[in-house]
Each structure stands twice: as structure tokens, then as C-alpha cells.
Amino acid sequence: SIAILLYLARKFKTPDHWYPSDLQKRARVDEYLSWQHVNIRGKGSKLFLTKVLLPLLTGQPSPPEKLEGVTEELNIVLKQFEEKFLQDKPFITGSEISLADLVALVELMQPVGAGYDLFEERPKLAEWRRRVEEAVGKQLFQEAHEGILNAKNL
């Protein structure tokens, strides 16, 4: 949870870029972490549930019109994410990765795990993903997302 991440960052005095001491940068992290619950997390999880979990539980594919609707909802918040949070910066707070970037990418991997490549037609988002992966390490990133990226094969 977000509360646990913030607790760990404070308790273990992680490098400042994760949860910046600079109040403006910290406000950007806090703003994103507050926004993402009903936006990126909400819409990304809804797509994952609709495309992967419900068909797994019911044995029936989700109706195409339902998938279109949840995909459109996700596309709206992805556009907002790019325009409001990424803008023309390498990361949400500017030139360094933060917890906001980490949380954002983790949530975006759910739709990817459902087979929706949301990075394909969004070069800005794809470049941001590449930077986040490089910052945490590609091997660690792949290891952490192995389960979700294989979920569509259940």
C-alpha cells in the first residue's frame, strides 16, 4: 500500500529521490499517489478483471462492448497521466525517479499482463517506462512482474 511505501521510505531513510525532502517535489509525489487510486489503479485493475479474471472465473469471455468501455476509460486516464504528470519530464517529479513513478508503472503492468499493450501507441509513455525500468534494473523489473505478465496464460 501507499502508506507502507511512505513508512518504509521514512524509516529506512531511502535516497531522497524516492520521496523527496524538497516540498515541491514531494507535493508532486503526493499528488500522483492520491490521484492514482481511482484513476490509473482503478481503470487498469478494471481492465485486468474484465479481460482476465472474470473470464477465468466464469469460463466465458467478457462481452466485447464491455471490454471496449473499460479500455476507453483507461485510455482517458492514460492521456491525463501523460499530460498532467509526465508532461515533458523524464519522471513525474522531474529528472529523478520517485515512488510515484514506481507505483505508476506497477499499476500499468496489470493491463499489459491482460494483453493490452498500452505503451504501443504512446511513445512518451513507452520512453518513460524504459527510463523507470533502467532506473530499477531491467532484471529486477522483469522478476517483479513475471506473475502479472503471465496472467493472461492462466
mmCIF file of C-alpha atoms in Angstrom:
data_model
loop_
_atom_site.group_PDB
_atom_site.id
_atom_site.type_symbol
_atom_site.label_atom_id
_atom_site.label_comp_id
_atom_site.label_asym_id
_atom_site.label_seq_id
_atom_site.Cartn_x
_atom_site.Cartn_y
_atom_site.Cartn_z
ATOM 1 C CA SER A 1 0.000 0.000 0.000
ATOM 2 C CA ILE A 2 0.980 3.603 -0.391
ATOM 3 C CA ALA A 3 1.058 4.107 3.383
ATOM 4 C CA ILE A 4 3.533 1.246 3.785
ATOM 5 C CA LEU A 5 5.760 2.578 0.980
ATOM 6 C CA LEU A 6 5.908 6.005 2.619
ATOM 7 C CA TYR A 7 6.586 4.454 6.023
ATOM 8 C CA LEU A 8 9.457 2.373 4.615
ATOM 9 C CA ALA A 9 10.943 5.357 2.780
ATOM 10 C CA ARG A 10 10.968 7.354 6.014
ATOM 11 C CA LYS A 11 12.032 4.566 8.366
ATOM 12 C CA PHE A 12 14.965 3.366 6.272
ATOM 13 C CA LYS A 13 15.956 6.816 5.056
ATOM 14 C CA THR A 14 15.951 5.814 1.402
ATOM 15 C CA PRO A 15 17.746 8.020 -1.102
ATOM 16 C CA ASP A 16 15.997 11.371 -1.323
ATOM 17 C CA HIS A 17 14.759 10.923 -4.898
ATOM 18 C CA TRP A 18 12.283 8.204 -3.858
ATOM 19 C CA TYR A 19 10.310 10.514 -1.565
ATOM 20 C CA PRO A 20 11.956 13.940 -1.902
ATOM 21 C CA SER A 21 12.563 16.256 1.009
ATOM 22 C CA ASP A 22 12.083 19.208 -1.366
ATOM 23 C CA LEU A 23 8.469 20.227 -0.649
ATOM 24 C CA GLN A 24 7.504 20.931 -4.261
ATOM 25 C CA LYS A 25 8.835 17.593 -5.481
ATOM 26 C CA ARG A 26 7.234 15.784 -2.540
ATOM 27 C CA ALA A 27 3.946 17.507 -3.335
ATOM 28 C CA ARG A 28 4.155 16.103 -6.892
ATOM 29 C CA VAL A 29 4.690 12.593 -5.496
ATOM 30 C CA ASP A 30 1.828 13.018 -3.022
ATOM 31 C CA GLU A 31 -0.427 14.471 -5.717
ATOM 32 C CA TYR A 32 0.158 11.495 -8.006
ATOM 33 C CA LEU A 33 -0.199 8.941 -5.187
ATOM 34 C CA SER A 34 -3.557 10.472 -4.228
ATOM 35 C CA TRP A 35 -4.785 10.692 -7.832
ATOM 36 C CA GLN A 36 -3.792 7.213 -8.954
ATOM 37 C CA HIS A 37 -6.114 5.223 -6.677
ATOM 38 C CA VAL A 38 -9.277 5.864 -8.666
ATOM 39 C CA ASN A 39 -7.589 6.623 -11.957
ATOM 40 C CA ILE A 40 -4.606 4.510 -13.035
ATOM 41 C CA ARG A 41 -5.179 1.799 -10.419
ATOM 42 C CA GLY A 42 -8.941 1.849 -10.744
ATOM 43 C CA LYS A 43 -9.099 1.729 -14.530
ATOM 44 C CA GLY A 44 -6.087 -0.572 -15.002
ATOM 45 C CA SER A 45 -7.420 -3.076 -12.476
ATOM 46 C CA LYS A 46 -10.866 -2.924 -14.055
ATOM 47 C CA LEU A 47 -9.409 -3.878 -17.439
ATOM 48 C CA PHE A 48 -7.425 -6.722 -15.855
ATOM 49 C CA LEU A 49 -10.512 -8.014 -14.038
ATOM 50 C CA THR A 50 -12.703 -7.755 -17.121
ATOM 51 C CA LYS A 51 -10.243 -9.288 -19.560
ATOM 52 C CA VAL A 52 -8.536 -11.937 -17.385
ATOM 53 C CA LEU A 53 -10.150 -12.716 -14.031
ATOM 54 C CA LEU A 54 -13.856 -12.696 -14.876
ATOM 55 C CA PRO A 55 -13.417 -14.993 -17.906
ATOM 56 C CA LEU A 56 -11.240 -17.261 -15.759
ATOM 57 C CA LEU A 57 -13.925 -17.452 -13.066
ATOM 58 C CA THR A 58 -16.951 -17.709 -15.342
ATOM 59 C CA GLY A 59 -15.443 -19.714 -18.192
ATOM 60 C CA GLN A 60 -16.880 -17.148 -20.618
ATOM 61 C CA PRO A 61 -15.119 -14.299 -22.399
ATOM 62 C CA SER A 62 -16.190 -10.788 -21.450
ATOM 63 C CA PRO A 63 -18.551 -9.125 -23.924
ATOM 64 C CA PRO A 64 -16.602 -7.047 -26.489
ATOM 65 C CA GLU A 65 -18.634 -3.907 -25.722
ATOM 66 C CA LYS A 66 -17.697 -4.184 -22.028
ATOM 67 C CA LEU A 67 -14.010 -4.543 -22.938
ATOM 68 C CA GLU A 68 -14.257 -1.528 -25.248
ATOM 69 C CA GLY A 69 -15.788 0.541 -22.462
ATOM 70 C CA VAL A 70 -13.170 -0.285 -19.843
ATOM 71 C CA THR A 71 -10.381 0.162 -22.405
ATOM 72 C CA GLU A 72 -11.693 3.633 -23.263
ATOM 73 C CA GLU A 73 -11.848 4.553 -19.563
ATOM 74 C CA LEU A 74 -8.204 3.508 -19.196
ATOM 75 C CA ASN A 75 -7.188 5.458 -22.301
ATOM 76 C CA ILE A 76 -8.721 8.625 -20.843
ATOM 77 C CA VAL A 77 -6.681 8.384 -17.627
ATOM 78 C CA LEU A 78 -3.528 7.467 -19.555
ATOM 79 C CA LYS A 79 -3.898 10.695 -21.540
ATOM 80 C CA GLN A 80 -4.385 12.611 -18.276
ATOM 81 C CA PHE A 81 -1.307 10.917 -16.810
ATOM 82 C CA GLU A 82 0.843 11.927 -19.761
ATOM 83 C CA GLU A 83 -0.453 15.498 -19.865
ATOM 84 C CA LYS A 84 -0.687 16.261 -16.135
ATOM 85 C CA PHE A 85 2.064 14.210 -14.551
ATOM 86 C CA LEU A 86 4.685 13.371 -17.167
ATOM 87 C CA GLN A 87 4.392 16.475 -19.319
ATOM 88 C CA ASP A 88 7.843 16.782 -20.934
ATOM 89 C CA LYS A 89 9.839 15.494 -17.966
ATOM 90 C CA PRO A 90 11.780 12.237 -17.717
ATOM 91 C CA PHE A 91 9.960 11.325 -14.470
ATOM 92 C CA ILE A 92 6.936 12.591 -12.544
ATOM 93 C CA THR A 93 8.982 14.852 -10.250
ATOM 94 C CA GLY A 94 11.465 15.925 -12.907
ATOM 95 C CA SER A 95 14.869 14.460 -13.605
ATOM 96 C CA GLU A 96 14.874 11.662 -10.986
ATOM 97 C CA ILE A 97 12.716 8.614 -10.394
ATOM 98 C CA SER A 98 10.412 8.650 -7.364
ATOM 99 C CA LEU A 99 7.903 6.403 -5.649
ATOM 100 C CA ALA A 100 5.262 7.992 -7.880
ATOM 101 C CA ASP A 101 6.943 6.568 -10.997
ATOM 102 C CA LEU A 102 7.370 3.172 -9.414
ATOM 103 C CA VAL A 103 3.731 2.966 -8.298
ATOM 104 C CA ALA A 104 2.513 4.235 -11.678
ATOM 105 C CA LEU A 105 4.409 1.651 -13.675
ATOM 106 C CA VAL A 106 3.462 -1.217 -11.390
ATOM 107 C CA GLU A 107 -0.220 -0.339 -11.860
ATOM 108 C CA LEU A 108 0.174 -0.032 -15.631
ATOM 109 C CA MET A 109 1.604 -3.523 -15.842
ATOM 110 C CA GLN A 110 -1.802 -5.028 -14.959
ATOM 111 C CA PRO A 111 -3.377 -4.098 -18.311
ATOM 112 C CA VAL A 112 -0.166 -5.194 -20.037
ATOM 113 C CA GLY A 113 -0.483 -8.535 -18.254
ATOM 114 C CA ALA A 114 -4.036 -8.751 -19.607
ATOM 115 C CA GLY A 115 -2.677 -8.438 -23.146
ATOM 116 C CA TYR A 116 -3.308 -4.720 -23.679
ATOM 117 C CA ASP A 117 -0.065 -3.056 -24.771
ATOM 118 C CA LEU A 118 -0.850 0.469 -23.658
ATOM 119 C CA PHE A 119 2.697 1.590 -24.490
ATOM 120 C CA GLU A 120 2.498 0.615 -28.163
ATOM 121 C CA GLU A 121 0.942 3.828 -29.489
ATOM 122 C CA ARG A 122 2.206 6.144 -26.755
ATOM 123 C CA PRO A 123 5.880 6.962 -27.392
ATOM 124 C CA LYS A 124 6.108 9.341 -24.412
ATOM 125 C CA LEU A 125 4.752 6.665 -22.080
ATOM 126 C CA ALA A 126 6.996 4.000 -23.631
ATOM 127 C CA GLU A 127 10.102 6.151 -23.130
ATOM 128 C CA TRP A 128 9.102 6.852 -19.525
ATOM 129 C CA ARG A 129 8.647 3.108 -18.958
ATOM 130 C CA ARG A 130 12.103 2.443 -20.375
ATOM 131 C CA ARG A 131 13.632 5.040 -18.027
ATOM 132 C CA VAL A 132 11.837 3.596 -14.981
ATOM 133 C CA GLU A 133 12.917 0.052 -15.888
ATOM 134 C CA GLU A 134 16.525 1.186 -16.306
ATOM 135 C CA ALA A 135 16.437 3.054 -13.000
ATOM 136 C CA VAL A 136 15.294 -0.010 -11.038
ATOM 137 C CA GLY A 137 17.166 -2.529 -13.189
ATOM 138 C CA LYS A 138 15.650 -4.489 -16.058
ATOM 139 C CA GLN A 139 16.199 -7.879 -14.436
ATOM 140 C CA LEU A 140 14.565 -6.835 -11.160
ATOM 141 C CA PHE A 141 11.702 -5.247 -13.070
ATOM 142 C CA GLN A 142 11.075 -8.422 -15.098
ATOM 143 C CA GLU A 143 11.342 -10.582 -11.992
ATOM 144 C CA ALA A 144 8.862 -8.417 -10.099
ATOM 145 C CA HIS A 145 6.323 -8.529 -12.935
ATOM 146 C CA GLU A 146 6.737 -12.134 -14.026
ATOM 147 C CA GLY A 147 3.469 -13.271 -12.438
ATOM 148 C CA ILE A 148 1.287 -10.492 -13.800
ATOM 149 C CA LEU A 149 2.824 -10.695 -17.265
ATOM 150 C CA ASN A 150 1.941 -14.393 -17.434
ATOM 151 C CA ALA A 151 -1.605 -13.953 -16.052
ATOM 152 C CA LYS A 152 -3.252 -13.981 -19.469
ATOM 153 C CA ASN A 153 -1.901 -17.532 -19.961
ATOM 154 C CA LEU A 154 -3.865 -18.934 -16.994
#
